[in-house]
Coordinates of C-alpha atoms and ligand atoms in Angstrom, one line a residue:
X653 CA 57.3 26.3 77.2
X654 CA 60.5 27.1 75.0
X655 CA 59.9 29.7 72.6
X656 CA 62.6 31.1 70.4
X657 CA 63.2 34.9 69.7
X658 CA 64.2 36.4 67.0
X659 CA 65.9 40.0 67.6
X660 CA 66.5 42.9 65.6
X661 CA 69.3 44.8 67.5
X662 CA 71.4 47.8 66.6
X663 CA 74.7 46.9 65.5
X664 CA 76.0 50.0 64.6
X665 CA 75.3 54.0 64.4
X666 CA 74.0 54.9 60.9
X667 CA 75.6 58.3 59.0
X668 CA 72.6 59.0 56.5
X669 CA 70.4 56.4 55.4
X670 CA 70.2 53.8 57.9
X671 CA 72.1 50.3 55.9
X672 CA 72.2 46.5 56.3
X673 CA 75.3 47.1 58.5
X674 CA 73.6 49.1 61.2
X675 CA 71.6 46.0 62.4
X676 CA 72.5 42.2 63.4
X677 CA 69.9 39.8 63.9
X678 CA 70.4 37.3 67.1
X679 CA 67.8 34.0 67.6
X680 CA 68.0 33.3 71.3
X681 CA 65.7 31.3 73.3
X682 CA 63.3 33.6 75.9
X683 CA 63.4 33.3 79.5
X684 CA 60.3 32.3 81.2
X685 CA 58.6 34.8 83.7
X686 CA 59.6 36.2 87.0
X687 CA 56.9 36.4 89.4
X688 CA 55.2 39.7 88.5
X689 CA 56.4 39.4 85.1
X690 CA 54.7 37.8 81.8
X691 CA 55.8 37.1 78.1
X692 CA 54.1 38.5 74.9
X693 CA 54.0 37.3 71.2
X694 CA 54.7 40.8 69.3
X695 CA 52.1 40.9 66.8
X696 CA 52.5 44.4 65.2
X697 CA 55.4 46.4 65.1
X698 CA 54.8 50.3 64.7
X699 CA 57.4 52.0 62.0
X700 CA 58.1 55.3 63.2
X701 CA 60.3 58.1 62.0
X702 CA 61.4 59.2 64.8
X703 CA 63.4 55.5 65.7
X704 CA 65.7 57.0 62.6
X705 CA 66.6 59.7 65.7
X706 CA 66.7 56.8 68.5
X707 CA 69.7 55.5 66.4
X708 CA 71.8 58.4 67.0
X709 CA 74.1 59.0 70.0
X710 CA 73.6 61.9 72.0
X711 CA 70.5 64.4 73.7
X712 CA 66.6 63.8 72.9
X713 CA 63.8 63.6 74.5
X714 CA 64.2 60.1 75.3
X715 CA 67.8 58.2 75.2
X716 CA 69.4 57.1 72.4
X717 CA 69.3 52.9 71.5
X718 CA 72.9 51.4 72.9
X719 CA 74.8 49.5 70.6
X720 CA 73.9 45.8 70.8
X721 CA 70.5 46.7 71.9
X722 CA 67.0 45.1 70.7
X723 CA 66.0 48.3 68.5
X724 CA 63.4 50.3 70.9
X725 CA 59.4 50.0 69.0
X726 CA 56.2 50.3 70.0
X727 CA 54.3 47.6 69.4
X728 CA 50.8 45.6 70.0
X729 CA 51.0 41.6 71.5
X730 CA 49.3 39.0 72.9
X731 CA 49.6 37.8 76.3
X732 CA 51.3 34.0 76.3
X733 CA 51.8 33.3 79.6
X734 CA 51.9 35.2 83.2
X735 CA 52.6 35.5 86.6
X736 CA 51.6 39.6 86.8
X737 CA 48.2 39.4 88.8
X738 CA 46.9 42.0 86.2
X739 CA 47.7 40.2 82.8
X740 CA 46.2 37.3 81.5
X741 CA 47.4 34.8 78.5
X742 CA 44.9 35.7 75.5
X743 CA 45.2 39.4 76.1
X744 CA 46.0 42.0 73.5
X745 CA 48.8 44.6 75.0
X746 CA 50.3 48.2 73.5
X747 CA 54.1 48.6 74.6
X748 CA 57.6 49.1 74.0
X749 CA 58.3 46.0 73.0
X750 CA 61.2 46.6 70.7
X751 CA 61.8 45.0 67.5
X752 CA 61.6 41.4 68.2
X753 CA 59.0 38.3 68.0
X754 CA 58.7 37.8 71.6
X755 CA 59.0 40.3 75.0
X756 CA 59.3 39.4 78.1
X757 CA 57.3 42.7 80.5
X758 CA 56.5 43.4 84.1
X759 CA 53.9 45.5 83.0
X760 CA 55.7 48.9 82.7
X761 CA 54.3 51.3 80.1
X762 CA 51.9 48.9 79.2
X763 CA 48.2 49.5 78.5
X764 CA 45.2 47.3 77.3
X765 CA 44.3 47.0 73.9
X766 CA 40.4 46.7 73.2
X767 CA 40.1 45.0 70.0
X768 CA 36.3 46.1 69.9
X769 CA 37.1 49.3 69.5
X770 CA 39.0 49.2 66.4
X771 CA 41.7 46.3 65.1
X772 CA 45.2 46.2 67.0
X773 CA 47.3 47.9 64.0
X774 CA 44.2 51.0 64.2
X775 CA 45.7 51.7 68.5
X776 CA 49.0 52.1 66.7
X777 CA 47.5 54.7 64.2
X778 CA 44.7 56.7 64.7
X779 CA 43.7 55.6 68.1
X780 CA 47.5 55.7 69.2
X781 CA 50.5 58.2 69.4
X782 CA 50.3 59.1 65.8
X783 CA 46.1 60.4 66.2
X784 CA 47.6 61.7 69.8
X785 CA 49.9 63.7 68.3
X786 CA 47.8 65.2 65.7
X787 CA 45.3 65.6 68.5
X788 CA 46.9 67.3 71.0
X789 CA 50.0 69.2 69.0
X790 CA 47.1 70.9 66.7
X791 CA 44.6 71.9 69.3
X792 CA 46.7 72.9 72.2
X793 CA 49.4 74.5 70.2
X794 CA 47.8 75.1 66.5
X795 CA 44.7 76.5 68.2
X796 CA 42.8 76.9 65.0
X797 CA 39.7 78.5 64.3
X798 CA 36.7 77.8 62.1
X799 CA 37.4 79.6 59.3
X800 CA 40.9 79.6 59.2
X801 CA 43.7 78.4 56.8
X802 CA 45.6 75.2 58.0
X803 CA 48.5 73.9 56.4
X804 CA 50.0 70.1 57.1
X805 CA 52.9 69.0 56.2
X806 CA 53.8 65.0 55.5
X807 CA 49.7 65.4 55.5
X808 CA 49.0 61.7 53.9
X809 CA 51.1 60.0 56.7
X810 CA 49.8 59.1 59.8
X811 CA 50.0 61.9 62.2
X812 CA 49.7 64.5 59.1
X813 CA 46.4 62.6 57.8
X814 CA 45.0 62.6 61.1
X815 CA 45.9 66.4 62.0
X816 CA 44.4 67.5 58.7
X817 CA 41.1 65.8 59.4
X818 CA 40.5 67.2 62.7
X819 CA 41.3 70.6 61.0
X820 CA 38.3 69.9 58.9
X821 CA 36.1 68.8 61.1
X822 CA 37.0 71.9 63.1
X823 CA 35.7 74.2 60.5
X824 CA 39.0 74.9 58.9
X825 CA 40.2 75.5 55.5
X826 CA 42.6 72.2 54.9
X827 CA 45.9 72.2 52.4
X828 CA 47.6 68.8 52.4
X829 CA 51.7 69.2 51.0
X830 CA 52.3 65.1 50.5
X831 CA 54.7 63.5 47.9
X832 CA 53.0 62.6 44.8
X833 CA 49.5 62.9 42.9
X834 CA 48.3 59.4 44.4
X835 CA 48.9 60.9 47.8
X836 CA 47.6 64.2 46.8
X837 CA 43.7 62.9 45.7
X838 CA 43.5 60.5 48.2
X839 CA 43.9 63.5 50.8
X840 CA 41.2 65.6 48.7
X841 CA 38.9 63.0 47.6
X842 CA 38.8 60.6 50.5
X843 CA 39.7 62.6 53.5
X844 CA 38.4 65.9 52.6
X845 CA 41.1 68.1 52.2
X846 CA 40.2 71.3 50.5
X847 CA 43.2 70.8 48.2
X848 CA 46.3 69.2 48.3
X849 CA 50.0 70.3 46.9
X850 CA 52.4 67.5 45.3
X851 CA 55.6 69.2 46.6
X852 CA 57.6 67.2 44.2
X853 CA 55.8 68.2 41.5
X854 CA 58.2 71.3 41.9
X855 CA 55.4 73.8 42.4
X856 CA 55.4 74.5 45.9
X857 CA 56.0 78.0 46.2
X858 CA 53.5 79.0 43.1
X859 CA 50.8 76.5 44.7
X860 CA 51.3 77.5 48.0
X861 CA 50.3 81.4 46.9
X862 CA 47.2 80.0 45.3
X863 CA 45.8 77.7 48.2
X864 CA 46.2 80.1 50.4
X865 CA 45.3 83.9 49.6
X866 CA 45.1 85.2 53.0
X867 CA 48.0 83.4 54.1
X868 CA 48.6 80.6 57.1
X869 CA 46.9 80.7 60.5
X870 CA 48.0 77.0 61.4
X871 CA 50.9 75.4 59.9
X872 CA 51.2 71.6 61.5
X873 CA 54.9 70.8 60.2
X874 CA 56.0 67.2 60.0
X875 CA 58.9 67.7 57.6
X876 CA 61.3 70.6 58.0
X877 CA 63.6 72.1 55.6
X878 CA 62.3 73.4 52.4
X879 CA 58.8 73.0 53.1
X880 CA 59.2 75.1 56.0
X881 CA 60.8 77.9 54.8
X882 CA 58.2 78.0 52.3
X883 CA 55.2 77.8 54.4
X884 CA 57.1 80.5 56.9
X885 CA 56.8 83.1 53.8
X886 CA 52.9 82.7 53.8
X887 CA 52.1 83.2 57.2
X888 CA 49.1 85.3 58.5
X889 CA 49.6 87.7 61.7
X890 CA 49.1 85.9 64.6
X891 CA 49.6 81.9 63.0
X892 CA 51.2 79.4 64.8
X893 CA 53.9 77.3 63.7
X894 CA 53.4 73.6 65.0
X895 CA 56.8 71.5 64.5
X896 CA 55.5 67.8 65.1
X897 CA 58.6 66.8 63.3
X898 CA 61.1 67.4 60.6
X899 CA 61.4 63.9 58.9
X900 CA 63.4 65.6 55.9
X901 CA 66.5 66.3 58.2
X902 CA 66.3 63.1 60.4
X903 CA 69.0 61.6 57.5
X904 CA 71.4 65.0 57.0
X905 CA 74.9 63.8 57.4
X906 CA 75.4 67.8 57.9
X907 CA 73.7 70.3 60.7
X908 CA 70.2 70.5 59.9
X909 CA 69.0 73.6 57.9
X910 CA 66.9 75.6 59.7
X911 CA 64.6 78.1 57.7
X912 CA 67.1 80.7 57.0
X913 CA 63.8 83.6 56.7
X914 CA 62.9 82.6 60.5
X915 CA 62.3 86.9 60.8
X916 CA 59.5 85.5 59.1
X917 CA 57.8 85.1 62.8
X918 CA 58.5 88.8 63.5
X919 CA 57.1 90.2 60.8
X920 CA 53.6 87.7 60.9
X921 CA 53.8 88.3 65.1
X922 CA 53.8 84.1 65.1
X923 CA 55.1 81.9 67.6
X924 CA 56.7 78.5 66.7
X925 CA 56.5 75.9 69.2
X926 CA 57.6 71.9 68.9
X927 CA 55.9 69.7 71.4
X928 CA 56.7 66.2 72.7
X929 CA 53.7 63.5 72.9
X930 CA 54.8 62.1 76.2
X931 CA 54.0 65.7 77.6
X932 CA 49.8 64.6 77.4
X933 CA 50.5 61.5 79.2
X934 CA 47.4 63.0 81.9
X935 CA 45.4 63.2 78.7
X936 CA 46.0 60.4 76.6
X937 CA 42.4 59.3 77.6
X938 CA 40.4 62.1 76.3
X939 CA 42.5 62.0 72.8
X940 CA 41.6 58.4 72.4
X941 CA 37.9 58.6 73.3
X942 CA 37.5 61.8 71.1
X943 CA 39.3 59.9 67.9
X944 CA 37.4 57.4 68.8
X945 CA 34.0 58.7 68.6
X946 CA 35.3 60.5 65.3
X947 CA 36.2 57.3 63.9
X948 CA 33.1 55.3 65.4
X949 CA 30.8 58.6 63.5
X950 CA 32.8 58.2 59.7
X951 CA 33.9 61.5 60.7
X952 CA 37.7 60.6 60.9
X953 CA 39.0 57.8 58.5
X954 CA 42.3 56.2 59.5
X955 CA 44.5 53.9 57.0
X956 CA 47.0 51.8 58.1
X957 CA 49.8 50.7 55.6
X958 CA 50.6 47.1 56.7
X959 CA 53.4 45.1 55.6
X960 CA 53.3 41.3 56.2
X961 CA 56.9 39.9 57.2
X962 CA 59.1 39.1 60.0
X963 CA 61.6 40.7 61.8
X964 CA 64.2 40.3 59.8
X965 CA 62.3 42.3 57.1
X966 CA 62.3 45.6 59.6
X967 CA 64.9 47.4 58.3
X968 CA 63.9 47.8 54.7
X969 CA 60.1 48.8 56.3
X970 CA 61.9 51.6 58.2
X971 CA 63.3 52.6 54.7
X972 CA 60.0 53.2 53.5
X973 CA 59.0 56.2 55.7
X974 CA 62.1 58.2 54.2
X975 CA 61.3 56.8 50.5
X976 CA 58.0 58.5 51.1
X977 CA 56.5 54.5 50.7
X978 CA 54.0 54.7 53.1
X979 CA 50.1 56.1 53.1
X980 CA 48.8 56.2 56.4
X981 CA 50.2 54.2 59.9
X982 CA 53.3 51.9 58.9
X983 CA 53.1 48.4 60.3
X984 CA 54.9 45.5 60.3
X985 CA 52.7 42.7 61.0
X986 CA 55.0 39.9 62.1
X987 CA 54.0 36.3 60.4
X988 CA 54.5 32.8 61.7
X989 CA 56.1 32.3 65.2
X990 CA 53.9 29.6 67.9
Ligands
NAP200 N1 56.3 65.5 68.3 C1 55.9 64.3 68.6 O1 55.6 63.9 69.8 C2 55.7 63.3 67.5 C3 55.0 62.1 67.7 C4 54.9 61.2 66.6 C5 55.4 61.6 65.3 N2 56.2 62.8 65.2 C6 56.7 63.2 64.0 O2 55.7 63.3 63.0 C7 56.2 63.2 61.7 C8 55.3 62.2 61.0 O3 55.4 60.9 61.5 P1 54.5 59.7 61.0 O4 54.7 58.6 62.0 O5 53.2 60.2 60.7 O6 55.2 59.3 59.6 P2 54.6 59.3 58.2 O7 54.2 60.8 57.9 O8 53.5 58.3 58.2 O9 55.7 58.8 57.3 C9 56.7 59.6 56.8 C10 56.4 60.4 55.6 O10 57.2 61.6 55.5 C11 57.4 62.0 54.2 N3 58.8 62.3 53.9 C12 59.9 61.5 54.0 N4 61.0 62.1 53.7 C13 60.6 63.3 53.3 C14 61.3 64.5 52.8 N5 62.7 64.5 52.7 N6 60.6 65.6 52.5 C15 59.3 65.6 52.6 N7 58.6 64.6 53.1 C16 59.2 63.5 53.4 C17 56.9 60.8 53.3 O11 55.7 61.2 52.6 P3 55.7 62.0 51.2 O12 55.5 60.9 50.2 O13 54.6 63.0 51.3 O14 57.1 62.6 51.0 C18 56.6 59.7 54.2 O15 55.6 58.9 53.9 C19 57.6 62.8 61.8 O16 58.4 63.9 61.7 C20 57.7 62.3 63.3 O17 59.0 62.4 63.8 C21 56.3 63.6 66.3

């Protein structure tokens, strides 16, 4: 069977704001399968802040994306046709696809999706790195404790909205910081947040003092920057600093600012430590199965922000994470194709 790609590939290295001229778009026809190998019809696309980092040259956790490359995503398809004994054609698949309609995969990285469980765009949410990551970087490193104060940045994204739920169901005061009053009473009045700060409201500091008397045992940080250095002066003794991310730097044509009142962690006797999801790998299956009795009990509520296109519409998604565009998991679900 002749199937046609379409391919979103990086053309060049962005400074800031990723533009049109960082990617080309190539149509190519797809090779048919090796033994051992089979081909998949991309059928969501995950968004993810961190491919703004992927585009850069130089030392991460994982390599950067070569110039001329298919831009590195994760990503849920269905099996087409195969020659691996272990896939089938009509199965649903999580992997690194990359940003285009069709992969071709010996099976590498690649797990089952079950569609029974939750829909395929919920295993790149909730159910996937972004309920993971909230699972694993707030428990293991946030260790909170009923009772105490948790703060989450970037809290009505995915990994923030997930974080600050299990917060609540572990007993824990929640404060949301998200971008805008939308954001801010979907966090309180759907998820259960005990209260939510609009940090462009301009407020931060003032709000900040108010939500949290006692100060911060638990700050999950997706964002960096300002609203670090601000949470930083509120810490409790003992709280730990959880940097998930720092999506507010990710675009800084100059050396990201780091929180100039770091002494902050002396005088609060806190540690501050970033973690990288890949690390859980061993324990990937006791996140998903305890998100996904949370989910399963109406305990945990995911959302998944799903934009209808094709590939060639992947660059203006991406623009949405930094544009603050997005409530919940960003997906592109890819139309048309065979
Ligand atoms: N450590 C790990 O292993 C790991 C794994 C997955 C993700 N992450 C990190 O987790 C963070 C969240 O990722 P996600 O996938 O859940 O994305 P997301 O939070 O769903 O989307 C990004 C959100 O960031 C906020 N934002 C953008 N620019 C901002 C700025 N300048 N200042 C403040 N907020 C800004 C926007 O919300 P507002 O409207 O609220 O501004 C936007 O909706 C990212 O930093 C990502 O790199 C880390």
């Amino acid at each position: 069977m002749t199937l046609v790609n379409t391919q979103c590939r990086l053309a060049a290295r962005p400074v800031g704001l990723p533009q049109a001229s960082n990617w080309s778009f190539v149509e190519e026809p797809v090779r048919e399968p090796a033994p051992g190998e089979f081909r998949v019809r991309v059928e969501y696309i995950s968004v993810d802040p961190a491919m703004r980092s992927w585009m850069n040259a130089g030392r991460s956790y994982v390599p950067p994306v070569e110039i001329g490359e298919v831009m590195r995503a994760a990503g849920v398809g269905r099996v087409i046709d195969s020659h691996h004994p272990d896939y089938h054609a009509g199965e649903y698949l999580y992997g690194t696809f990359g940003v285009q309609r069709y992969a071709v995969s010996d099976g590498k990285g690649v797990t089952r999706v079950d569609t029974t469980l939750a829909p395929a765009p919920v295993h790149l949410g909730a159910l996937g790195f972004s309920g993971l990551s909230a699972y694993f970087g707030l428990l293991d490193i946030g260790r909170p404790e009923p009772g105490q104060t948790v703060v989450v940045s970037g809290a009505a994204g995915s990994v923030g909205s997930i974080a600050g739920q299990i917060a609540r169901i572990k007993g824990c005061r929640v404060i949301g910081i998200a971008g805008g009053a939308d954001k801010c009473r979907w966090l309180v009045e759907e998820l259960g947040f005990d209260a939510a700060i609009d940090y462009k409201a301009g407020e931060l500091r003032s709000q900040l003092k108010e939500h949290t008397p006692d100060g911060v045992d638990v700050f999950f940080d997706n964002v960096g920057g300002d609203i670090l250095e601000q949470v930083l002066a509120r810490l409790a003794r003992g709280a730990r600093v959880v940097i998930c991310g720092a999506i507010s730097q990710y675009n800084a044509t100059e050396a990201p600012r780091g929180p100039a009142n770091y002494m902050q962690l002396l005088v609060a006797r806190a540690s501050m430590t970033g973690f990288v999801i890949f690390d859980y790998a061993k324990r990937y299956a006791e996140g998903v199965t305890q998100l996904a009795q949370w989910l399963r009990s109406g305990e945990l509520r995911s959302r998944e922000d799903i934009v209808h296109g094709g590939i060639e519409q992947f660059p203006d998604v991406l623009l949405r994470l930094f544009h603050g565009e997005n409530t919940g998991k960003l997906v592109l679900a890819l139309e048309g194709g065979e």
